[in-house]
């Protein structure tokens, strides 16, 4: 924490951008690697490198320049992370955690091995194996690798859906009849200190399978909130990892909590913490990887977070409509990600709506929900 | 607000840095002019220019590239601002406001002309005129121009103090027997909408004459708070300016409020709003100059703000001590300004301490007050 700490970030998207925005307060020197020369991090990091975070040599050469290496996307070259660890770079999250989480098959097996409650599943090598498991339907088929923001996931209700099934190695996850989807973001520093943000409730976009809106705090019984936090804490401790971990969970109609999937980095389900909590998820990640005491996760205001997605039918240089009208509503805050180009359903920004109560935040969110549009 | 708005900032210090940190959420393209090639803004703006913001040609050439031009220090070339205004650049605050405020003599005359309550004063051309006004003591003598962060101010109790009096044009301000020093930050957009942040209480460093710590909300009777906000609103409307204006006031032992001085830019007395209020002073300034609806100034948490000054006796590359210990106290947040070199009493950062009540924030602030040290 001397100003001379060199922090490398694999990935230069909005999560990296908001991480650096928080990092300004800690005098961190930042290096970013991303294949897109127009990545949102480009203009605000100290050094920007265009290259693939999936390539061994590129990640290794990049990482060698850093004191601490972290990620804002998990699809990075884990072998390079491992070599960097061996050579003394502090890699948070570590190579073994990243390797487990970037493969949804290994991730599910990890949950099973560590008695983390999760839905039943079958690992499939190919489509032939899928056809041998029709009795397991209805289920979600998820690609083991490279799924992101709703891509690589398909719902299979019966054999008729097999036309849209994946050929590649995948996980078949038993459909969960859930009441709600919730998320808990936990953090752990190298001293082993662990904190959890309060439970949030997620609402997914019916079509794009990505977070549409979020409510914090969640309207969930206190006992279940305690239990969700306990599970999330067990997961981060099982990984023995440093940094933050978003734990997405199903709250079933039977009152069970099942872990859906986890992400070892800042997460869409923590964006609201910038405005609504004592410590943001971004600052918490920095405190964790710098091995500083973790911050209080206390709520300052209730919040609704709305993702701002590119409008269907528009592809090109982004233009924003409705900002005047939306910002006139008290408690409405916009966060644009600095992406030059929009395309349908691309994450272009988010809006946080604050209120003294979640009801007040929800009423305000209703007023502005369809007001801001990202067009081209 | 299309991402292509080019915002120029005269001055590249911490106020500009925090302004750009907030500006990331609005996709603003930023240009900064500062004489120091290591200015805190250097690495995070889109374009950085080394040059004097006091020089007509430099400011004019810089400003011609901008859609909107703002300041983070008032000692800039006002003639260049005026010419840029005439040529269609949106200059906020405008040239006439800057010209009035950067001269403490004109500022005091402005208050008098607009019936803004302020302490009695005499404009002095030189030291000879001071000697003709000994009956006016005790008073503060302030240089008309270039005073900043406690420089250019001296207290004259009696004739014996004349040895430390200034020769240059100055203002002699009657000493006010005040109970408290308070501040109200007001904002106004081009539509004429005005908002005020809640009153804060300032405690000044006895030696350096700059803000030592701040308490928000102020422990001041509600009626006086309303009155302070009313005065601050009258001041910004009298200037007919766009942007934010910090109005520092004395609360006298007789229950009067007198305006001390004003600053037409983000101000030390608004740093806590980043963590403690719905809208920060930085976002409010951006909303004002972009002519967006102003944000709610509602308090989310009580706060104490402590300036982090360079320790006496240290000059050189900054090192920070005590961060581990301080950040272990709940509610403690550090903001370092990215200054490479420290010197005695240089503003190197600030600390915001949050609490559910001002008493809680004060107790926490007491615990960490002398823990963080900036040395070399």
XYZ file of C-alpha atoms in Angstrom:
752
model
C 0.000 0.000 0.000
C 2.888 2.344 -0.699
C 1.765 3.765 -4.025
C 4.337 1.566 -5.688
C 2.180 -1.602 -5.576
C 1.717 -2.761 -9.158
C -1.651 -4.391 -9.636
C -2.291 -6.356 -12.823
C -5.850 -7.032 -13.931
C -6.691 -9.710 -16.469
C -9.624 -8.318 -18.415
C -10.385 -4.681 -19.148
C -14.187 -4.560 -18.988
C -16.546 -2.709 -16.681
C -15.627 -4.771 -13.622
C -11.983 -3.835 -14.037
C -12.969 -0.231 -14.643
C -14.970 0.022 -11.430
C -12.176 -1.776 -9.574
C -9.691 0.854 -10.734
C -12.142 3.637 -9.941
C -12.096 2.375 -6.341
C -8.340 1.793 -6.559
C -7.657 5.490 -7.127
C -8.173 5.986 -3.402
C -5.370 3.535 -2.639
C -2.681 4.981 -4.983
C -2.364 1.698 -6.857
C -0.388 1.490 -10.099
C -2.561 -0.521 -12.502
C -1.750 -2.645 -15.539
C -4.561 -4.125 -17.643
C -4.581 -6.878 -20.284
C -7.508 -7.167 -22.690
C -7.875 -8.241 -26.328
C -10.098 -5.241 -27.149
C -8.133 -2.089 -27.846
C -11.231 -0.054 -26.889
C -11.825 -1.877 -23.581
C -13.486 0.261 -20.854
C -10.303 0.168 -18.750
C -8.080 1.515 -21.473
C -7.918 5.179 -20.598
C -7.862 4.953 -16.844
C -5.204 2.356 -16.101
C -1.533 3.276 -15.917
C -0.512 0.747 -18.586
C -2.792 -0.979 -21.062
C -1.763 -4.100 -22.989
C -3.737 -5.434 -25.944
C -3.577 -9.221 -25.895
C -5.354 -12.434 -25.009
C -5.803 -13.320 -21.365
C -6.337 -16.911 -22.575
C -2.817 -17.236 -23.946
C -0.107 -18.691 -21.701
C 2.807 -16.552 -22.871
C 0.796 -13.331 -22.983
C -0.521 -13.780 -19.424
C 2.856 -14.889 -18.118
C 4.759 -11.943 -19.635
C 2.066 -9.543 -18.405
C 1.941 -11.056 -14.916
C 5.710 -10.967 -14.416
C 5.533 -7.160 -14.238
C 3.011 -7.180 -11.361
C 3.251 -7.460 -7.595
C -0.366 -8.617 -7.375
C -2.356 -10.156 -10.200
C -6.147 -10.337 -10.168
C -8.949 -10.994 -12.638
C -12.190 -9.402 -13.697
C -13.190 -12.433 -15.825
C -12.457 -16.065 -14.970
C -11.700 -17.327 -18.473
C -7.976 -16.711 -18.202
C -4.962 -18.960 -18.663
C -4.723 -20.788 -15.331
C -1.393 -22.462 -16.202
C 0.226 -19.053 -16.510
C -1.284 -18.048 -13.153
C 0.235 -21.158 -11.576
C 3.696 -20.434 -12.949
C 3.460 -16.814 -11.753
C 2.471 -17.992 -8.274
C 5.523 -20.253 -8.196
C 7.670 -17.287 -9.125
C 6.358 -15.157 -6.263
C 3.614 -13.045 -7.817
C 0.598 -12.793 -5.527
C -2.185 -14.229 -7.670
C -5.656 -13.576 -6.216
C -7.758 -15.618 -6.810
C -5.138 -18.377 -7.106
C -4.674 -20.691 -10.102
C -6.394 -23.711 -8.543
C -9.514 -21.727 -7.638
C -9.700 -20.178 -11.108
C -9.173 -23.608 -12.752
C -11.997 -25.125 -10.721
C -14.418 -22.272 -11.256
C -13.803 -21.782 -14.980
C -14.962 -25.352 -15.594
C -18.587 -25.731 -14.531
C -18.076 -29.513 -14.242
C -15.180 -29.150 -11.786
C -17.134 -26.432 -9.974
C -20.121 -28.740 -9.362
C -17.814 -31.581 -8.286
C -16.091 -29.199 -5.890
C -19.439 -28.333 -4.280
C -20.323 -32.018 -3.942
C -16.926 -32.876 -2.459
C -17.162 -30.063 0.123
C -20.788 -30.722 1.067
C -21.950 -27.416 -0.388
C -25.669 -27.838 -1.142
C -26.203 -27.703 -4.899
C -28.631 -29.143 -7.454
C -28.131 -32.695 -8.749
C -26.060 -32.930 -11.946
C -24.465 -35.185 -14.545
C -21.215 -34.442 -16.389
C -21.647 -35.033 -20.139
C -18.769 -35.615 -22.570
C -20.950 -35.051 -25.628
C -24.487 -35.070 -27.017
C -24.608 -38.884 -27.122
C -24.302 -38.961 -23.347
C -27.104 -36.418 -23.141
C -29.370 -38.742 -25.106
C -28.669 -41.485 -22.576
C -29.986 -39.295 -19.757
C -33.430 -38.219 -20.881
C -34.848 -39.361 -17.535
C -32.873 -36.509 -15.893
C -34.930 -33.821 -17.675
C -36.120 -31.096 -17.209
C -32.650 -29.638 -16.764
C -30.266 -26.868 -17.765
C -27.397 -27.875 -19.966
C -24.364 -25.643 -19.388
C -21.130 -25.711 -21.349
C -18.300 -26.675 -19.007
C -16.133 -23.839 -20.271
C -16.467 -20.272 -21.576
C -20.081 -19.650 -20.631
C -20.624 -16.002 -19.711
C -23.463 -13.528 -19.315
C -26.090 -16.103 -20.247
C -24.195 -17.597 -23.159
C -23.503 -21.353 -23.049
C -26.683 -22.195 -21.153
C -29.794 -23.873 -22.552
C -32.918 -25.217 -20.987
C -33.928 -28.754 -21.981
C -37.479 -29.635 -20.991
C -37.800 -32.812 -23.030
C -36.226 -34.655 -25.942
C -37.738 -32.218 -28.423
C -35.285 -29.597 -27.082
C -32.265 -31.724 -28.032
C -32.006 -29.833 -31.328
C -30.689 -26.865 -29.359
C -28.449 -28.932 -27.071
C -24.659 -28.419 -27.014
C -22.268 -30.949 -28.558
C -19.332 -29.944 -26.374
C -18.506 -31.185 -22.855
C -21.207 -29.895 -20.541
C -22.993 -30.237 -17.229
C -26.619 -31.244 -17.055
C -28.128 -29.618 -13.987
C -31.454 -30.735 -12.600
C -34.034 -27.974 -12.926
C -34.630 -26.342 -9.552
C -38.150 -25.202 -8.751
C -36.985 -22.039 -7.064
C -38.802 -19.274 -5.258
C -36.046 -16.740 -5.672
C -32.515 -16.359 -6.899
C -30.259 -14.714 -4.353
C -26.596 -13.807 -4.113
C -24.092 -13.278 -1.343
C -20.705 -11.690 -1.981
C -18.056 -12.826 0.462
C -14.505 -11.600 0.818
C -11.420 -13.089 2.412
C -7.975 -11.591 2.916
C -4.669 -13.427 3.279
C -4.977 -13.233 7.079
C -8.098 -15.392 6.749
C -10.535 -12.653 7.739
C -13.935 -13.195 6.052
C -16.872 -10.789 5.582
C -20.174 -11.168 3.750
C -22.377 -8.545 2.123
C -26.071 -8.774 2.989
C -28.169 -11.115 0.806
C -29.553 -9.606 -2.402
C -32.381 -10.817 -4.575
C -31.877 -11.167 -8.317
C -34.334 -10.987 -11.135
C -33.136 -12.384 -14.450
C -33.962 -11.207 -17.929
C -36.368 -13.835 -19.310
C -34.664 -13.906 -22.689
C -30.990 -13.076 -22.205
C -30.496 -15.115 -19.002
C -28.547 -12.340 -17.334
C -29.292 -10.188 -14.306
C -32.071 -7.744 -15.106
C -32.564 -6.150 -11.717
C -31.463 -6.606 -8.142
C -33.052 -5.768 -4.799
C -31.023 -5.072 -1.682
C -31.742 -6.046 0.965
C -33.523 -9.207 -0.165
C -37.067 -9.844 0.969
C -36.088 -13.162 2.550
C -36.619 -14.423 6.112
C -33.786 -13.510 8.468
C -33.046 -17.171 9.244
C -32.608 -17.970 5.560
C -30.392 -14.924 5.097
C -28.183 -16.150 7.938
C -28.058 -19.585 6.333
C -27.187 -18.174 2.883
C -24.314 -16.200 4.402
C -23.131 -19.288 6.256
C -23.065 -21.286 3.007
C -21.235 -18.532 1.100
C -18.648 -18.346 3.882
C -18.160 -22.122 3.703
C -17.602 -21.880 -0.054
C -14.884 -19.200 0.127
C -13.172 -21.061 2.951
C -13.326 -24.327 1.003
C -11.564 -22.624 -1.891
C -9.043 -21.168 0.572
C -8.964 -18.190 -1.739
C -8.145 -14.485 -1.332
C -10.364 -11.816 -2.890
C -14.091 -11.653 -3.309
C -16.409 -14.443 -4.364
C -19.974 -13.986 -5.578
C -22.125 -16.955 -4.597
C -25.365 -17.209 -6.570
C -27.966 -19.401 -4.911
C -31.477 -20.724 -5.437
C -33.971 -20.404 -2.639
C -36.279 -23.334 -3.384
C -40.018 -23.477 -2.797
C -39.254 -26.038 -0.065
C -37.101 -23.515 1.805
C -33.778 -25.050 0.761
C -30.771 -23.076 -0.394
C -28.762 -24.528 -3.275
C -25.600 -22.963 -4.664
C -26.012 -22.319 -8.394
C -22.623 -21.001 -9.383
C -19.824 -18.813 -8.109
C -17.548 -16.130 -9.536
C -14.185 -15.262 -7.886
C -14.225 -11.564 -8.778
C -16.417 -8.440 -8.586
C -19.871 -9.376 -9.784
C -23.009 -7.877 -11.264
C -24.826 -8.716 -8.024
C -22.571 -6.297 -6.131
C -22.754 -3.148 -8.261
C -25.248 -1.490 -5.913
C -22.710 -1.629 -3.049
C -20.896 1.364 -4.611
C -23.796 3.587 -3.576
C -25.671 1.585 -0.958
C -23.136 0.050 1.449
C -20.360 1.341 3.688
C -17.792 -0.547 1.612
C -18.246 -1.347 -2.078
C -17.486 -4.801 -3.476
C -14.633 -3.176 -5.421
C -12.988 -1.653 -2.381
C -13.527 -4.924 -0.511
C -11.746 -6.868 -3.257
C -8.843 -4.407 -3.079
C -8.669 -4.598 0.708
C -8.671 -8.414 0.456
C -5.895 -8.692 -2.141
C -3.796 -5.967 -0.464
C -4.261 -7.899 2.810
C -5.813 -4.910 4.539
C -8.576 -5.256 7.139
C -11.882 -5.853 5.364
C -14.470 -3.080 5.458
C -17.887 -3.039 7.064
C -20.569 -4.362 4.689
C -23.329 -2.472 6.506
C -26.169 -1.089 4.401
C -26.456 2.727 4.146
C -29.520 2.770 1.904
C -31.857 0.254 0.348
C -31.218 -0.155 -3.374
C -32.513 -1.478 -6.643
C -29.905 -2.068 -9.375
C -30.982 -2.157 -12.991
C -28.668 -3.317 -15.760
C -28.583 -1.016 -18.727
C -28.497 -3.246 -21.805
C -28.144 -2.271 -25.451
C -31.609 -1.965 -27.018
C -32.596 -4.711 -29.432
C -32.113 -3.661 -33.042
C -29.273 -1.212 -32.442
C -25.680 -1.885 -33.326
C -23.093 0.888 -33.484
C -21.865 3.950 -31.570
C -23.805 4.211 -28.341
C -26.239 7.032 -27.615
C -28.115 7.367 -24.350
C -31.740 8.471 -24.200
C -33.791 9.458 -21.184
C -31.014 10.454 -18.806
C -32.595 13.847 -18.057
C -35.899 12.280 -17.150
C -34.401 9.432 -15.110
C -31.969 11.554 -13.120
C -34.798 13.882 -12.120
C -36.122 11.098 -9.870
C -34.509 11.335 -6.406
C -32.083 8.536 -5.588
C -31.285 7.612 -9.204
C -27.578 7.175 -10.106
C -26.182 6.163 -13.462
C -22.942 4.287 -14.093
C -21.896 4.151 -17.735
C -19.086 1.776 -18.672
C -17.373 3.824 -21.351
C -18.146 1.357 -24.137
C -18.046 3.066 -27.478
C -20.266 0.578 -29.306
C -23.613 -0.887 -28.333
C -25.236 -4.092 -29.553
C -28.434 -5.832 -28.465
C -28.300 -6.875 -24.779
C -24.704 -5.689 -24.333
C -24.087 -4.497 -20.765
C -23.551 -0.759 -21.280
C -24.002 0.460 -17.742
C -26.156 0.134 -14.673
C -28.463 2.307 -12.655
C -28.628 2.280 -8.885
C -31.827 3.536 -7.294
C -31.577 4.361 -3.596
C -34.325 4.705 -1.042
C -34.756 4.796 2.704
C -36.669 1.516 2.368
C -36.639 -1.121 -0.346
C -40.248 -0.177 -1.143
C -39.226 3.423 -1.779
C -36.331 2.292 -3.981
C -38.668 -0.041 -5.896
C -41.238 2.693 -6.488
C -38.513 4.972 -7.838
C -37.097 2.149 -9.980
C -40.552 1.543 -11.487
C -40.695 5.188 -12.564
C -37.460 5.033 -14.514
C -37.341 1.389 -15.560
C -38.000 1.869 -19.253
C -36.901 5.480 -19.505
C -33.186 5.132 -20.250
C -32.424 3.490 -23.593
C -29.107 2.725 -25.217
C -29.395 3.100 -28.969
C -27.022 3.667 -31.870
C -23.905 13.414 -21.984
C -23.122 11.373 -25.098
C -19.657 10.132 -24.205
C -18.277 12.666 -26.642
C -18.609 15.614 -24.236
C -15.126 17.037 -23.796
C -14.658 18.420 -20.316
C -11.602 20.567 -19.638
C -10.420 21.065 -16.063
C -8.076 23.888 -15.094
C -5.906 22.426 -12.344
C -4.849 18.808 -11.927
C -4.848 18.356 -8.157
C -6.913 16.149 -5.888
C -10.145 18.029 -6.518
C -9.815 17.418 -10.243
C -8.879 13.810 -9.577
C -11.987 13.124 -7.484
C -14.078 14.982 -10.060
C -12.826 12.663 -12.798
C -13.292 9.632 -10.553
C -16.971 10.603 -10.371
C -16.966 11.499 -14.066
C -16.124 7.930 -15.082
C -19.779 7.082 -14.467
C -20.832 9.685 -17.041
C -18.476 8.663 -19.907
C -16.895 12.092 -20.011
C -13.777 12.726 -22.073
C -11.443 14.737 -19.825
C -8.622 17.171 -20.567
C -6.535 18.599 -17.730
C -4.122 21.545 -17.565
C -1.649 21.781 -14.692
C 1.907 23.131 -14.373
C 3.076 20.056 -12.427
C 3.934 17.129 -14.686
C 3.251 14.774 -11.737
C -0.156 16.264 -10.872
C -2.650 13.795 -9.305
C -4.863 13.967 -12.405
C -2.123 13.042 -14.811
C -2.716 9.323 -15.244
C -6.486 9.266 -15.165
C -7.540 11.971 -17.569
C -7.803 11.353 -21.291
C -5.385 14.144 -22.185
C -2.954 15.892 -19.865
C -1.328 19.221 -20.690
C 1.592 20.654 -18.713
C 1.242 24.425 -18.560
C 0.178 27.388 -16.481
C -3.522 27.950 -15.850
C -2.568 31.556 -15.058
C -1.358 32.287 -18.578
C -3.843 33.754 -21.074
C -2.616 31.955 -24.198
C -2.173 28.614 -22.475
C -5.685 28.659 -21.004
C -7.223 29.923 -24.240
C -5.549 27.266 -26.410
C -6.479 24.560 -23.893
C -10.065 25.753 -23.525
C -10.698 25.946 -27.276
C -10.579 22.141 -27.418
C -13.344 21.724 -24.808
C -17.143 21.700 -24.891
C -17.291 22.548 -21.196
C -14.529 24.137 -19.162
C -14.420 24.018 -15.378
C -11.897 24.653 -12.617
C -10.577 22.918 -9.539
C -8.674 26.008 -8.376
C -9.840 29.603 -8.779
C -6.478 31.194 -9.540
C -6.834 30.869 -13.284
C -6.689 33.379 -16.109
C -10.160 34.937 -16.094
C -9.562 36.935 -19.303
C -9.054 33.706 -21.213
C -12.256 32.328 -19.667
C -14.122 35.389 -20.863
C -12.844 35.061 -24.411
C -13.722 31.361 -24.460
C -17.252 32.163 -23.263
C -17.632 34.642 -26.095
C -16.555 31.932 -28.519
C -19.188 29.473 -27.286
C -17.363 27.286 -24.791
C -19.504 26.601 -21.740
C -17.377 27.989 -18.925
C -18.641 26.963 -15.467
C -18.115 28.852 -13.233
C -18.153 31.824 -15.623
C -15.380 34.412 -15.976
C -17.097 37.147 -13.978
C -17.711 34.840 -10.986
C -14.121 33.601 -11.064
C -12.795 37.154 -11.354
C -14.812 38.279 -8.340
C -13.964 35.294 -6.183
C -10.241 35.144 -6.953
C -9.868 38.656 -5.529
C -10.802 38.679 -1.846
C -11.411 42.425 -2.046
C -13.946 42.105 -4.867
C -15.467 39.117 -3.080
C -16.120 41.107 0.089
C -17.515 44.012 -1.923
C -19.795 41.600 -3.758
C -21.173 40.322 -0.449
C -21.766 43.885 0.756
C -23.460 44.896 -2.494
C -25.779 41.873 -2.413
C -26.641 42.157 1.282
C -24.882 38.892 2.105
C -24.009 39.092 5.817
C -20.237 39.221 6.218
C -17.727 40.678 8.661
C -16.734 44.323 8.415
C -13.657 44.998 6.275
C -11.311 47.583 4.792
C -9.549 47.263 1.445
C -5.846 48.122 1.778
C -3.598 49.121 -1.103
C -0.410 48.641 0.914
C 1.103 48.501 4.389
C 0.922 52.249 4.825
C -2.850 52.058 4.656
C -2.737 49.304 7.240
C -0.878 51.584 9.615
C -3.639 54.178 9.210
C -6.231 51.652 10.453
C -4.897 50.394 13.745
C -8.257 51.136 15.365
C -9.730 48.317 13.239
C -7.646 45.620 14.994
C -7.856 42.791 15.958
C -8.336 41.583 12.385
C -7.208 39.116 9.761
C -5.200 40.534 6.913
C -5.713 38.534 3.727
C -3.907 39.025 0.441
C -6.438 40.009 -2.219
C -5.028 37.476 -4.656
C -3.448 34.011 -4.645
C -4.201 33.041 -1.067
C -4.751 29.280 -0.797
C -4.818 26.562 1.843
C -4.007 28.955 4.643
C -1.322 30.866 2.763
C -1.775 34.621 2.393
C -3.593 35.062 5.703
C -2.212 36.580 8.864
C -3.761 37.544 12.171
C -3.010 41.039 13.430
C -3.922 41.564 17.057
C -2.132 44.845 17.570
C 0.589 47.049 16.083
C 3.302 44.700 17.305
C 2.055 42.199 14.690
C 2.712 44.625 11.821
C 6.139 43.046 11.303
C 4.361 40.011 9.804
C 1.818 42.077 7.820
C 1.658 41.884 4.017
C 2.908 44.726 1.797
C 0.676 43.752 -1.146
C -2.964 44.758 -1.757
C -5.043 43.069 0.915
C -8.300 42.992 2.831
C -8.399 43.705 6.524
C -11.276 41.698 7.997
C -12.610 42.435 11.448
C -11.953 39.504 13.767
C -15.161 37.561 14.349
C -15.725 36.094 17.772
C -17.191 32.903 16.404
C -18.687 29.878 18.071
C -18.193 27.601 15.084
C -17.078 27.623 11.494
C -19.578 25.961 9.185
C -19.888 25.334 5.484
C -22.714 24.781 3.033
C -22.086 23.532 -0.491
C -24.725 24.664 -2.954
C -25.117 23.686 -6.585
C -26.937 25.292 -9.468
C -27.453 24.043 -13.012
C -28.111 26.095 -16.152
C -31.870 25.554 -15.709
C -31.580 27.468 -12.440
C -32.257 24.465 -10.195
C -30.471 24.879 -6.830
C -29.697 22.300 -4.132
C -27.775 22.561 -0.872
C -25.851 19.927 1.051
C -26.574 19.798 4.771
C -24.507 22.123 6.973
C -21.149 20.785 8.125
C -18.946 21.931 10.976
C -15.277 22.634 10.383
C -12.365 22.494 12.720
C -9.214 24.264 11.526
C -5.618 23.329 12.127
C -4.368 25.859 14.698
C -1.052 26.336 12.902
C -1.627 25.756 9.187
C -5.002 27.559 9.004
C -6.519 24.802 6.860
C -9.324 22.350 7.531
C -8.223 19.784 10.073
C -11.464 17.885 10.527
C -15.111 18.133 9.597
C -18.298 16.897 11.212
C -21.435 16.095 9.241
C -24.135 16.782 10.119
C -23.167 19.880 12.110
C -24.198 20.150 15.736
C -26.105 23.372 15.097
C -29.724 24.279 15.866
C -32.107 23.400 13.035
C -33.197 27.017 12.623
C -29.622 28.183 12.137
C -29.001 25.387 9.658
C -32.014 26.532 7.633
C -30.696 30.080 7.763
C -27.185 29.046 6.660
C -28.675 27.182 3.692
C -30.795 30.196 2.823
C -27.724 32.450 2.823
C -25.678 30.014 0.707
C -28.548 29.812 -1.789
C -28.689 33.622 -1.959
C -24.950 33.727 -2.660
C -25.019 31.277 -5.583
C -28.060 33.025 -7.036
C -26.370 36.414 -6.683
C -23.422 35.099 -8.670
C -25.865 33.654 -11.215
C -23.308 30.893 -11.642
C -23.461 27.243 -12.740
C -21.618 24.526 -10.815
C -21.013 24.110 -7.117
C -20.103 26.784 -4.631
C -18.713 26.154 -1.169
C -19.850 28.847 1.259
C -17.764 29.009 4.433
C -19.488 30.834 7.281
C -18.934 31.901 10.848
C -21.580 31.162 13.419
C -20.986 33.945 15.942
C -21.434 33.746 19.692
C -24.370 36.120 19.245
C -26.130 33.652 16.944
C -25.352 35.519 13.729
C -24.164 33.895 10.531
C -21.485 35.739 8.535
C -20.115 34.545 5.229
C -16.328 34.196 5.458
C -15.384 33.217 1.942
C -16.607 31.166 -0.976
C -15.053 28.793 -3.531
C -16.753 28.101 -6.884
C -15.557 24.468 -7.192
C -15.417 21.185 -5.264
C -14.169 21.950 -1.773
C -12.453 20.344 1.165
C -15.669 20.754 3.164
C -17.458 18.346 0.773
C -15.063 15.385 0.644
C -17.184 13.343 3.050
C -20.144 13.459 0.635
C -18.422 10.764 -1.470
C -19.158 8.239 1.266
C -21.841 9.853 3.397
C -24.464 11.375 1.075
C -26.695 10.135 -1.734
C -24.901 12.393 -4.198
C -21.275 13.457 -3.798
C -20.184 17.061 -4.327
C -18.225 15.843 -7.361
C -21.208 14.200 -9.030
C -23.291 17.268 -8.155
C -20.799 19.557 -9.857
C -20.889 17.341 -12.953
C -24.687 17.231 -12.963
C -24.737 21.021 -12.674
C -22.284 21.736 -15.493
C -23.828 19.061 -17.759
C -27.214 20.671 -17.020
C -28.640 17.421 -15.670
C -31.153 17.353 -12.803
C -29.288 17.825 -9.510
C -29.049 14.842 -7.167
C -30.506 14.406 -3.702
C -28.142 15.685 -1.008
C -29.710 13.457 1.651
C -27.357 12.030 4.293
C -26.809 8.246 4.247
C -24.445 8.139 7.220
C -22.993 10.582 9.700
C -19.351 11.350 8.973
C -16.144 12.832 10.265
C -13.592 13.839 7.633
C -9.938 14.159 8.576
C -7.370 15.721 6.273
C -4.226 13.684 5.889
C -1.346 16.166 5.886
C 2.333 15.518 5.333
C 4.080 15.090 8.715
C 6.312 17.944 9.839
C 9.964 17.215 9.166
C 9.455 14.971 6.135
C 10.126 15.993 2.580
C 10.394 13.453 -0.234
C 8.700 10.344 -1.636
C 5.572 9.677 0.388
C 5.179 6.616 2.593
C 2.016 5.866 4.541
C 2.115 4.466 8.063
C -0.719 3.065 10.146
C -3.149 2.110 7.368
C -3.565 -1.458 8.673
C -4.446 -0.224 12.144
C -6.763 2.552 10.960
C -8.691 0.475 8.423
C -9.374 -2.152 11.079
C -11.779 0.322 12.722
C -15.276 -0.067 11.197
C -16.407 2.818 9.032
C -12.923 4.117 8.204
C -12.202 4.915 4.523
C -9.007 6.305 3.078
C -8.663 8.482 -0.004
C -5.089 9.018 -1.146
C -4.452 11.664 -3.780
C -1.688 9.997 -5.753
C 0.918 12.602 -4.865
C 4.390 11.195 -5.216
C 6.102 13.645 -2.887
C 5.152 14.765 0.605
C 6.157 17.919 2.434
C 5.088 19.301 5.810
C 1.329 20.045 5.894
C 0.826 19.111 2.225
C -2.653 17.671 1.642
C -1.862 14.052 0.759
C -5.289 12.493 1.244
C -8.275 12.408 3.532
C -10.026 9.898 5.709
C -13.776 9.601 6.010
C -15.124 7.956 9.135
C -18.754 6.851 8.955
C -21.149 6.058 11.753
C -24.855 5.650 12.317
C -24.696 8.774 14.456
C -22.204 11.628 14.557
C -21.207 10.472 18.059
C -20.315 7.022 16.706
C -18.336 8.559 13.841
C -16.524 10.858 16.300
C -15.615 7.975 18.617
C -14.190 6.057 15.665
C -12.351 9.145 14.409
C -10.758 9.606 17.830
C -9.376 6.060 17.655
C -7.584 6.640 14.379
C -6.832 10.359 14.533
C -3.095 10.109 15.028
C -2.604 6.640 13.616
C -2.027 7.362 9.913
C 1.145 9.318 9.185
C 2.555 10.475 5.886
C 6.345 10.383 6.021
C 9.171 10.232 3.511
